[in-house]
Short mmCIF file of C-alpha atoms and ligand atoms in Angstrom, two decimals:
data_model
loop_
_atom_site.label_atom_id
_atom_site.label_comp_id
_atom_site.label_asym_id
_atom_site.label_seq_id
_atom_site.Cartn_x
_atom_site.Cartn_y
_atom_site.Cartn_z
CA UNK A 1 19.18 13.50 16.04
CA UNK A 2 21.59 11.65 13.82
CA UNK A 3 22.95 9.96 17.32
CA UNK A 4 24.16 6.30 17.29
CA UNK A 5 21.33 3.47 16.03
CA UNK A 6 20.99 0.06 17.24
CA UNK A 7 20.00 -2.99 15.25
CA UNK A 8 16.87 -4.34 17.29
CA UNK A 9 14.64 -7.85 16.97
CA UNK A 10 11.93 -9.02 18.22
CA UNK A 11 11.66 -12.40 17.64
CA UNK A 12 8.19 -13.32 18.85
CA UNK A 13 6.86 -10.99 15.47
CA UNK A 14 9.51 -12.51 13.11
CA UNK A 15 7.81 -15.29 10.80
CA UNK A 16 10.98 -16.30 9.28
CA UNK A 17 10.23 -15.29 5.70
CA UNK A 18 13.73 -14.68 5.05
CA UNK A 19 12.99 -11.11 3.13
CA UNK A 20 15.56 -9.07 5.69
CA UNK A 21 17.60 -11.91 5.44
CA UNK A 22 17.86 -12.10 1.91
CA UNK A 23 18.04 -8.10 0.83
CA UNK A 24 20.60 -7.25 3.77
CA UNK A 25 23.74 -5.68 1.50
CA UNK A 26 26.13 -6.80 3.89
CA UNK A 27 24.86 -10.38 4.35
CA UNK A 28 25.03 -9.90 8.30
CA UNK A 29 21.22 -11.59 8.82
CA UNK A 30 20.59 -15.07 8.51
CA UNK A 31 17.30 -17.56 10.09
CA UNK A 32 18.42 -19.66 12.62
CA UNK A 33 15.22 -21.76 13.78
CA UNK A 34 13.05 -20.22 11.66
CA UNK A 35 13.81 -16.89 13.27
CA UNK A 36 16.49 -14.25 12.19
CA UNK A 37 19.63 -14.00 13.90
CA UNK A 38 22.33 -11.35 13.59
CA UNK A 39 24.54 -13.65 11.98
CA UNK A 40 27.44 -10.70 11.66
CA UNK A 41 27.18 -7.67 14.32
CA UNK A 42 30.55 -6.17 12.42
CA UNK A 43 29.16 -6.28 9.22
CA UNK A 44 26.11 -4.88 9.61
CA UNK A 45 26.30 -1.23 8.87
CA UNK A 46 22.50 0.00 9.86
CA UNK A 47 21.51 0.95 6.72
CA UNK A 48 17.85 -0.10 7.91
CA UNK A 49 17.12 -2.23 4.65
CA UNK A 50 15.60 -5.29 7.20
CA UNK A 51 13.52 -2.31 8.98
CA UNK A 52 12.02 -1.05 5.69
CA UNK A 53 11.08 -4.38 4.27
CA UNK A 54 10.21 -6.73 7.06
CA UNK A 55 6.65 -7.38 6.47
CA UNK A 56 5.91 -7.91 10.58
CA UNK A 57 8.37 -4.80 12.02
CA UNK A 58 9.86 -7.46 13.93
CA UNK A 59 13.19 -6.08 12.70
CA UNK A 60 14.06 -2.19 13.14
CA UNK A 61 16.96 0.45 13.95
CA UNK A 62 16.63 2.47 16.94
CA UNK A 63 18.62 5.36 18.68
CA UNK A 64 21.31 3.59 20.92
CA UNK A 65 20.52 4.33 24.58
CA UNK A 66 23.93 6.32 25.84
CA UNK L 1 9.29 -3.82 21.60
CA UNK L 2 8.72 -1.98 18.53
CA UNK L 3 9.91 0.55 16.91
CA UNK L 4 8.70 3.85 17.42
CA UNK L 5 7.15 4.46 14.26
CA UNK L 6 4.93 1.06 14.85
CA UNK L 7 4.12 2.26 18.03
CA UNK L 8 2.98 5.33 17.21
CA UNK L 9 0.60 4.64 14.45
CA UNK L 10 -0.18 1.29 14.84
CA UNK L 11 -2.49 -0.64 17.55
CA UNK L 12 0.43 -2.97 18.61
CA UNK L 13 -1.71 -4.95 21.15
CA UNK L 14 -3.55 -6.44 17.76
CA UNK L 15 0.17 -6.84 16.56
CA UNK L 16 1.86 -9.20 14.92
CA UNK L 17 -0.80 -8.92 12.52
CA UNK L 18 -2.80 -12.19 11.10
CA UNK L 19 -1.00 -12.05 7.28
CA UNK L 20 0.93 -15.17 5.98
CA UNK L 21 4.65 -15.09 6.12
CA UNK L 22 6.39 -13.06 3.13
CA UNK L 23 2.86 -11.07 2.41
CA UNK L 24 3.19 -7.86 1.11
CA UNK L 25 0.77 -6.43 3.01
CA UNK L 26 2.50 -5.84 5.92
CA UNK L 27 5.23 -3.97 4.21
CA UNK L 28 2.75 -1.52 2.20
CA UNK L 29 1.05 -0.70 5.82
CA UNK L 30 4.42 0.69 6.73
CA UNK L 31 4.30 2.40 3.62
CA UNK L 32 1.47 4.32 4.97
CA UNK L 33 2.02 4.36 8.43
CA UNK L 34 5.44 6.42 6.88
CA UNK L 35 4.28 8.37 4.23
CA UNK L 36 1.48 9.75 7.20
CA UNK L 37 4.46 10.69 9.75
CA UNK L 38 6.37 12.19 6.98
CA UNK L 39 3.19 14.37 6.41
CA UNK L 40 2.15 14.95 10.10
CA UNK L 41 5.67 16.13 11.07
CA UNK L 42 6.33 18.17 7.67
CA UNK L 43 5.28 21.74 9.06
CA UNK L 44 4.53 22.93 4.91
CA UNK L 45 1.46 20.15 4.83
CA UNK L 46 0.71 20.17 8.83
CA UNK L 47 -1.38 17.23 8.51
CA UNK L 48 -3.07 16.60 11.90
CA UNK L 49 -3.59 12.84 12.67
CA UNK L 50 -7.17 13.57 13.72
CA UNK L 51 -7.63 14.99 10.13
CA UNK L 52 -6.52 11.34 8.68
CA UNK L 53 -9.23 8.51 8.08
CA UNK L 54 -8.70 5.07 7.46
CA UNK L 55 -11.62 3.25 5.53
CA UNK L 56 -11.14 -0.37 4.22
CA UNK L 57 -13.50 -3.29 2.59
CA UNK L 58 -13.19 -6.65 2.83
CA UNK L 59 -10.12 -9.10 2.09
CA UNK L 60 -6.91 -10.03 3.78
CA UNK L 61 -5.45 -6.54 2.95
CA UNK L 62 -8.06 -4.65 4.22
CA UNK L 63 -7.59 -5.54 7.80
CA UNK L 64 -5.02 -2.94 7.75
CA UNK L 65 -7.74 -0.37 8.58
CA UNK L 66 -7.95 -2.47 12.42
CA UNK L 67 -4.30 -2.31 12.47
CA UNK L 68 -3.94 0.81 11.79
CA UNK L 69 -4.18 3.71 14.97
CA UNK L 70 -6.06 6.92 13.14
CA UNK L 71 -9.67 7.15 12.80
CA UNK L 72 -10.67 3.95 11.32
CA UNK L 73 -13.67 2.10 9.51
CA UNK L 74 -13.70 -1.42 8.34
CA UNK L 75 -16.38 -1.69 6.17
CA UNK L 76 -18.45 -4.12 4.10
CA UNK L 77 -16.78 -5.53 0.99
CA UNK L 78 -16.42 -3.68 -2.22
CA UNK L 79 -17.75 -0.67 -0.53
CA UNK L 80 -14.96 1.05 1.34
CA UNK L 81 -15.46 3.52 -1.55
CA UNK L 82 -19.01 4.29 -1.24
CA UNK L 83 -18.13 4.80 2.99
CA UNK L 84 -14.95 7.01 1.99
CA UNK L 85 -17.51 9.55 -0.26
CA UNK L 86 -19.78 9.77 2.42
CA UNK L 87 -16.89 10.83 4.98
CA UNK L 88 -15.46 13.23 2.73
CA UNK L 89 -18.84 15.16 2.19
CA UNK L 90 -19.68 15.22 5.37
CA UNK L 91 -16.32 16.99 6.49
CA UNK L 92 -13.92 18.01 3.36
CA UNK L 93 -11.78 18.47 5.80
CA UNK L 94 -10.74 15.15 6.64
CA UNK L 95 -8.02 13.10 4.64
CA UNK L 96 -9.84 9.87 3.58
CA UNK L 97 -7.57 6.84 2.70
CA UNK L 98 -9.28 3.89 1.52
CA UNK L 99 -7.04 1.07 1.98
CA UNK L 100 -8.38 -2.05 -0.46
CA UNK L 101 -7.60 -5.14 -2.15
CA UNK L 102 -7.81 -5.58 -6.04
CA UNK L 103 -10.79 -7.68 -5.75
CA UNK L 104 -12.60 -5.21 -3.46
CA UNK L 105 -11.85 -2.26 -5.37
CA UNK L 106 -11.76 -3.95 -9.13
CA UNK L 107 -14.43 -6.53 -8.96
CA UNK L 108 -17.69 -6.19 -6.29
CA UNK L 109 -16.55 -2.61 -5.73
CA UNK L 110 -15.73 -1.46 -9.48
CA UNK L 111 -18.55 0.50 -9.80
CA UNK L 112 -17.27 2.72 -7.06
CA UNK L 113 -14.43 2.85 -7.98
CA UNK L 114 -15.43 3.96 -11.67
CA UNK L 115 -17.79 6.34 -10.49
CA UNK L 116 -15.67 8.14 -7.63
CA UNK L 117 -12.61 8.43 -10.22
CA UNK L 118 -14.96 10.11 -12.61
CA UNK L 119 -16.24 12.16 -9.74
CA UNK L 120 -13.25 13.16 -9.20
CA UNK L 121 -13.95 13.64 -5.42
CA UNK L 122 -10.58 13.98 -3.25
CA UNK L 123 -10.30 10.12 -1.82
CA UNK L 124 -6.78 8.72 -1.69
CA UNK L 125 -7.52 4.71 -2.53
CA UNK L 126 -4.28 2.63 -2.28
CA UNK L 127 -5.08 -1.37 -3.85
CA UNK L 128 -3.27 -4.06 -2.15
CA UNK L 129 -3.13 -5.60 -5.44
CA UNK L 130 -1.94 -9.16 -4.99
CA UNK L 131 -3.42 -10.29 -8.49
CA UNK L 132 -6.13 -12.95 -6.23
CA UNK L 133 -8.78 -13.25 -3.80
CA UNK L 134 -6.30 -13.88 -0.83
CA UNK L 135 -8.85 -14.10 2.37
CA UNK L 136 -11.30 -16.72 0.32
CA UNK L 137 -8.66 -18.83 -0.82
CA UNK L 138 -7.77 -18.01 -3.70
CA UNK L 139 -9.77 -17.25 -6.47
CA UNK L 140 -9.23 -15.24 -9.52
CA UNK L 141 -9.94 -11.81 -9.27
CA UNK L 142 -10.52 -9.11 -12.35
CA UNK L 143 -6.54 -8.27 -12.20
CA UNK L 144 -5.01 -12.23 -12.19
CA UNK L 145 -3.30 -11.90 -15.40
CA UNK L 146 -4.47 -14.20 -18.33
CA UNK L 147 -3.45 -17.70 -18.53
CA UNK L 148 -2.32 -17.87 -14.62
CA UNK L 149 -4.10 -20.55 -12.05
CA UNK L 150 -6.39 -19.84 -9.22
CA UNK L 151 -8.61 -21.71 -7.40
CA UNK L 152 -11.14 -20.99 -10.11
CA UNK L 153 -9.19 -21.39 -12.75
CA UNK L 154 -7.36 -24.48 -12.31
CA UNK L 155 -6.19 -24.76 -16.10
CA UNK L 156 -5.55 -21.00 -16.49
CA UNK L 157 -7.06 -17.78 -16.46
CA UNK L 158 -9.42 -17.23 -19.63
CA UNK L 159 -10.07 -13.47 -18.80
CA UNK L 160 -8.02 -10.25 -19.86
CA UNK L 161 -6.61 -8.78 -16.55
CA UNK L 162 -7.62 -4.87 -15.69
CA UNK L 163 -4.94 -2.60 -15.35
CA UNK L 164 -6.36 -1.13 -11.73
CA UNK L 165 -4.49 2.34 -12.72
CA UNK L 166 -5.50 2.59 -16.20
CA UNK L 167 -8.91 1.89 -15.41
CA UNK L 168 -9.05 4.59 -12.69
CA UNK L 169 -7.36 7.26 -15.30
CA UNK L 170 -9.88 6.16 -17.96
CA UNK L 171 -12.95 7.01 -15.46
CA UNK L 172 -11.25 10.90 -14.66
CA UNK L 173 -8.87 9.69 -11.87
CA UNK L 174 -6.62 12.95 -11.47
CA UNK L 175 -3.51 10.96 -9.90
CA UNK L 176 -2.50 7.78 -10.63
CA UNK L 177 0.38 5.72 -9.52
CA UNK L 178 2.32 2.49 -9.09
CA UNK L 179 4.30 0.97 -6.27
CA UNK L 180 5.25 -2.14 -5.40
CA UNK L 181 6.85 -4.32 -2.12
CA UNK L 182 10.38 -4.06 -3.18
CA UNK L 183 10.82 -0.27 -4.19
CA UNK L 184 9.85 1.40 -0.80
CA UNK L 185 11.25 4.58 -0.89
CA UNK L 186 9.64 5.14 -4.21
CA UNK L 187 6.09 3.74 -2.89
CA UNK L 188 6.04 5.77 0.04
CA UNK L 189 6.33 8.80 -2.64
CA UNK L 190 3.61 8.22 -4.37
CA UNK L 191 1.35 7.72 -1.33
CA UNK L 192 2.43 11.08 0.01
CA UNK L 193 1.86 12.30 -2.96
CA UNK L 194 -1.52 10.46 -3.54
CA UNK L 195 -2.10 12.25 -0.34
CA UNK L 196 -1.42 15.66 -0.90
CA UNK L 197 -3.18 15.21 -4.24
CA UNK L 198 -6.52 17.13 -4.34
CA UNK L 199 -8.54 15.25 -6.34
CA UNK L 200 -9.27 11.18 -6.71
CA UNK L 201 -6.22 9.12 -6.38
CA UNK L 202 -5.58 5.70 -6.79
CA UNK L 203 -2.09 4.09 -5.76
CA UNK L 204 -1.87 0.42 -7.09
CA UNK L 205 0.71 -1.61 -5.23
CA UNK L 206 2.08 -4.60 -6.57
CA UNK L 207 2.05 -6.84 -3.22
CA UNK L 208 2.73 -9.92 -3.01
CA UNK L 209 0.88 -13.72 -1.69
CA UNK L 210 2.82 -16.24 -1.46
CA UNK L 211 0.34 -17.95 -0.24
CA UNK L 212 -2.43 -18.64 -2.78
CA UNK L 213 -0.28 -16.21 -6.15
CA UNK L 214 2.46 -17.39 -5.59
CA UNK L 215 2.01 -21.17 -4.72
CA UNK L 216 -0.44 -21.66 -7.25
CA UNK L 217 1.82 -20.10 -10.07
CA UNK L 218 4.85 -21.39 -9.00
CA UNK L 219 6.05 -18.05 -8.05
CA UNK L 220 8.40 -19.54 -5.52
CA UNK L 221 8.54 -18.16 -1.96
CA UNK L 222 8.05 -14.46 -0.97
CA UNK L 223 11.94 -13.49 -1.46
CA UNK L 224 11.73 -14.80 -5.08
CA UNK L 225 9.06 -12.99 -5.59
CA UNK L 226 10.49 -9.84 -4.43
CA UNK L 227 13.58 -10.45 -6.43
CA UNK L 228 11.16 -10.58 -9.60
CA UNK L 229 10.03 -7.28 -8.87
CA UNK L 230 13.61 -5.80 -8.49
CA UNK L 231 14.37 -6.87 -11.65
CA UNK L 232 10.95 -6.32 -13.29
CA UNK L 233 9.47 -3.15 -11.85
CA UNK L 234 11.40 -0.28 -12.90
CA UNK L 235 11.24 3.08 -11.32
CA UNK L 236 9.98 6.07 -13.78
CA UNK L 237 13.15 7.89 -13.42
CA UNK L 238 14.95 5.04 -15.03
CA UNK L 239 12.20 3.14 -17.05
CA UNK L 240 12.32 5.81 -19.39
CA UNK L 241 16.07 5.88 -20.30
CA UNK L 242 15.87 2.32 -20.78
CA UNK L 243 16.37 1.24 -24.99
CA UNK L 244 12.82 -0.50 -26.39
CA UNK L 245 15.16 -3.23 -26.47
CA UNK L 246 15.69 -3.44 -22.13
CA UNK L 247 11.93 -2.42 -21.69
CA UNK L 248 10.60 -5.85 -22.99
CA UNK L 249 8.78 -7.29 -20.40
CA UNK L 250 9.59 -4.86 -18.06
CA UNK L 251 6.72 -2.75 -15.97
CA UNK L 252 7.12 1.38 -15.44
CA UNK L 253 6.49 1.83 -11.28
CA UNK L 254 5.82 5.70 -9.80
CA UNK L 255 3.67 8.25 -10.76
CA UNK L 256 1.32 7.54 -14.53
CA UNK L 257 -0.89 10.25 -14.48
CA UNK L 258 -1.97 13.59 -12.75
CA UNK L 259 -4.09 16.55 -13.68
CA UNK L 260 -5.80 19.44 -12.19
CA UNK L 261 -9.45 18.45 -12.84
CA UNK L 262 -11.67 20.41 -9.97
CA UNK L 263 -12.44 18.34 -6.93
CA UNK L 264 -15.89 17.26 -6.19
CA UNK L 265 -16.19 18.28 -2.70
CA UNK L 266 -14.72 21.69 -3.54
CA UNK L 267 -17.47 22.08 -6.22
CA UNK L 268 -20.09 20.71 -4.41
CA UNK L 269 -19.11 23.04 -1.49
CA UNK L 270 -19.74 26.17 -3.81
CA UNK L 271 -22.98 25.10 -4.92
CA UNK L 272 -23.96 25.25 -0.88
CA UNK L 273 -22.69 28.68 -0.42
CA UNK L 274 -24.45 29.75 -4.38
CA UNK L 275 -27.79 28.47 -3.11
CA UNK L 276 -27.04 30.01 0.41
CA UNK L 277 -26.05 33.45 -1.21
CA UNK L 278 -29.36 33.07 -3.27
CA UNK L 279 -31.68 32.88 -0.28
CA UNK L 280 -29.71 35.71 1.61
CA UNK L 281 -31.06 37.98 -1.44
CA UNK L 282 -34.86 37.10 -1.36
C1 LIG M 301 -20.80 -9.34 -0.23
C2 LIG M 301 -19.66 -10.28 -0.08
N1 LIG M 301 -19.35 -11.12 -1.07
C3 LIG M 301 -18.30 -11.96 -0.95
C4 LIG M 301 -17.56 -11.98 0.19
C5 LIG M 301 -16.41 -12.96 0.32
N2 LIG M 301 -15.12 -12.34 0.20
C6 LIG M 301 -14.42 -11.94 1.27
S1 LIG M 301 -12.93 -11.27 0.89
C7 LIG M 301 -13.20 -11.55 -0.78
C8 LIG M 301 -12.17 -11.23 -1.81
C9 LIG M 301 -10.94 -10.59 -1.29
O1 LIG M 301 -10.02 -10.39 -2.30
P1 LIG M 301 -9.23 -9.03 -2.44
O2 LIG M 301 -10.15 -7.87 -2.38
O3 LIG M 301 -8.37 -9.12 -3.63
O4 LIG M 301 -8.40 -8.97 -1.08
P2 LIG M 301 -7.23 -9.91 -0.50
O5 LIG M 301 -7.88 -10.87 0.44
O6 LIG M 301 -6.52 -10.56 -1.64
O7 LIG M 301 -6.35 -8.92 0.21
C10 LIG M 301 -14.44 -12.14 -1.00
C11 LIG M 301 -14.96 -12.53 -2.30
C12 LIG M 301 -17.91 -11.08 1.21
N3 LIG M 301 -17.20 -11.01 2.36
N4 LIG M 301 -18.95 -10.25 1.07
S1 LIG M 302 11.78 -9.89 7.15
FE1 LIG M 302 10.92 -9.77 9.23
S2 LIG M 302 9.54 -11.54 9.44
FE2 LIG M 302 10.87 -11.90 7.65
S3 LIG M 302 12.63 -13.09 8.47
FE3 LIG M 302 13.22 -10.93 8.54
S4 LIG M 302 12.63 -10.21 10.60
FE4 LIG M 302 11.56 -12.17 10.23
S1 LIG M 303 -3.57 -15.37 1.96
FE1 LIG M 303 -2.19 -14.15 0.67
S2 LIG M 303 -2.93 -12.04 0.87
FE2 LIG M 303 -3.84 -13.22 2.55
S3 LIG M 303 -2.44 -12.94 4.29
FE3 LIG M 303 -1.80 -14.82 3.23
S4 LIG M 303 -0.23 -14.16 1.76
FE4 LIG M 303 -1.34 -12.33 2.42
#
């Protein structure tokens, strides 16, 4: 169960608050156009902090496909 | 695409939901939507999702209850409460989650509120409390703290604010709890546990709207406000190793009160099988 995770978006439910953006412990998010953007694919270590506080669940972690 | 915990518990063709950018109530539907799966899949509790109901009021917050994929009721406002008893009586059974804004459960609905707390009868209630009418525009409702603006109160709040929590102990609420939008480990917690609970509980959640709160108080946007509550909302655990000193003007979040005070529905169920019992020996 504890197989690889993916960072996933889905832009058309992101409102651009800027809450994953701004809580992200590795600063790897950032809004581009109103809309996040993974600003920093190395950086981001899936810790899932953007999943657990995006108000819209437009942001999320899922199990990489192999 | 969403995740799979969205798309297992919530109706994701009325997705993305109709809230504001930045509003907290979003994030404390996850809450719920996780504490639910964490009880469904934990084989000790073996929730089953046909056991769990969803009732809400009236307010931005309580259109979670259409958002939501379990057996749901959207109901009229204030009375989500009054609906919830009548579910619960009907079948024990059945986990009843009222889901309810601080104006629905603290204002038109505080006489339900009162009165189910004191029943004690085994409703889990969690308050979207964003401190103001959201869905009308912004009014003061009985938690907007004194002195802060609302529609109605354009030059300040005259009124003393309710402390949703304290007022649910004070009427025989056997569990009582705190959460909030930034601590959401810890808020999921409680609402399991809020769950699990027996008797009445009642989970207020600090949320957050940026919309009417926080534009009208010069809260700044829905980050800022989230940073506030970092910094202002401490968890139990460490709240109470802080010095008097570091607690000034800071607010205790998790668990404030529990007790073992018989449920109503339990009681009410041995008074069936006393006067059944009764007639068996005429
Ligand atoms: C009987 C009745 N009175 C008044 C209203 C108008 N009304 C709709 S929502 C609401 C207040 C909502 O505030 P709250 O419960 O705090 O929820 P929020 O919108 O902030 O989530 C009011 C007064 C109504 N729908 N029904
Ligand atoms: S928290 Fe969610 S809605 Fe807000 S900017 Fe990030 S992805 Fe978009
Ligand atoms: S008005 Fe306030 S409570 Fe209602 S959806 Fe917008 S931010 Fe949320």
């Amino acid at each position: 169960m504890t197989g690889k995770k993916q960072l996933m978006i889905e832009p058309s439910w992101c409102k651009g608050c800027g809450i994953c953006v701004a809580f992200c412990p590795r600063e790897a998010l950032e809004l581009m156009n109103g809309k996040v953007h993974l600003k920093d694919a190395d950086s981001c270590v899936l810790c899932g902090m953007c999943e657990m506080r995006c108000p819209d669940y437009a942001i999320y972690l899922k199990n990489a496909e192999e | 695409m969403p995740s799979d915990l969205i798309h297992e518990y919530m109706r994701i063709d009325h997705l993305p939901h109709i809230w504001c950018a930045g509003c907290g109530n979003g994030t404390i539907m996850r809450d719920v939507a996780v504490a639910l799966d964490e009880l469904i899949t934990d084989p000790e509790f073996a929730l089953t999702r046909d056991q769990v109901v969803i009732v809400s009021g009236i307010g931005c917050s309580s259109r979670a209850a259409g958002y939501m994929d379990f057996n749901s009721i959207h109901t009229t406002h204030g009375r989500a409460i009054a609906f919830a008893t009548g579910i619960k009586l009907a079948n024990p059974r059945l986990e009843v989650i009222v889901l309810t804004g601080d104006g629905d459960a603290s204002a038109i609905g505080g006489n339900h509120l009162i009165h189910a707390a004191r029943r004690n009868i085994g409703l889990t209630v969690i308050c979207f409390d964003n401190l103001i009418y959201g869905m009308t525009g912004g009014q003061y409702s009985p938690v907007t703290p004194h002195g802060d603006k609302a529609t109605t109160a354009p030059y300040g709040n005259v009124d003393r604010p309710f402390d949703v929590a304290k007022l649910a102990e004070g009427a025989g609420a056997s569990y009582t709890a705190r959460g909030d939008i930034y601590h959401v480990r810890e808020t999921i917690d409680i609402i399991k546990q809020g769950i699990k609970h027996k008797g009445f509980s009642l989970i207020d959640v600090y949320s957050t709207c940026p919309t009417y709160y926080g534009r009208k108080n010069k809260k700044g946007e829905a980050v800022d406000m989230l940073k506030w509550q970092k910094e202002n909302l401490i968890p139990v655990s460490k709240y109470y190793t802080l010095s008097e000193q570091a607690k000034e003007g800071k607010l205790v979040i998790g668990p404030l009160h529990h007790s073992n005070y018989p449920e109503y529905s339990a009681e009410y169920a041995k008074i069936i099988e006393a006067c059944k019992e009764a007639k068996k020996g005429k």
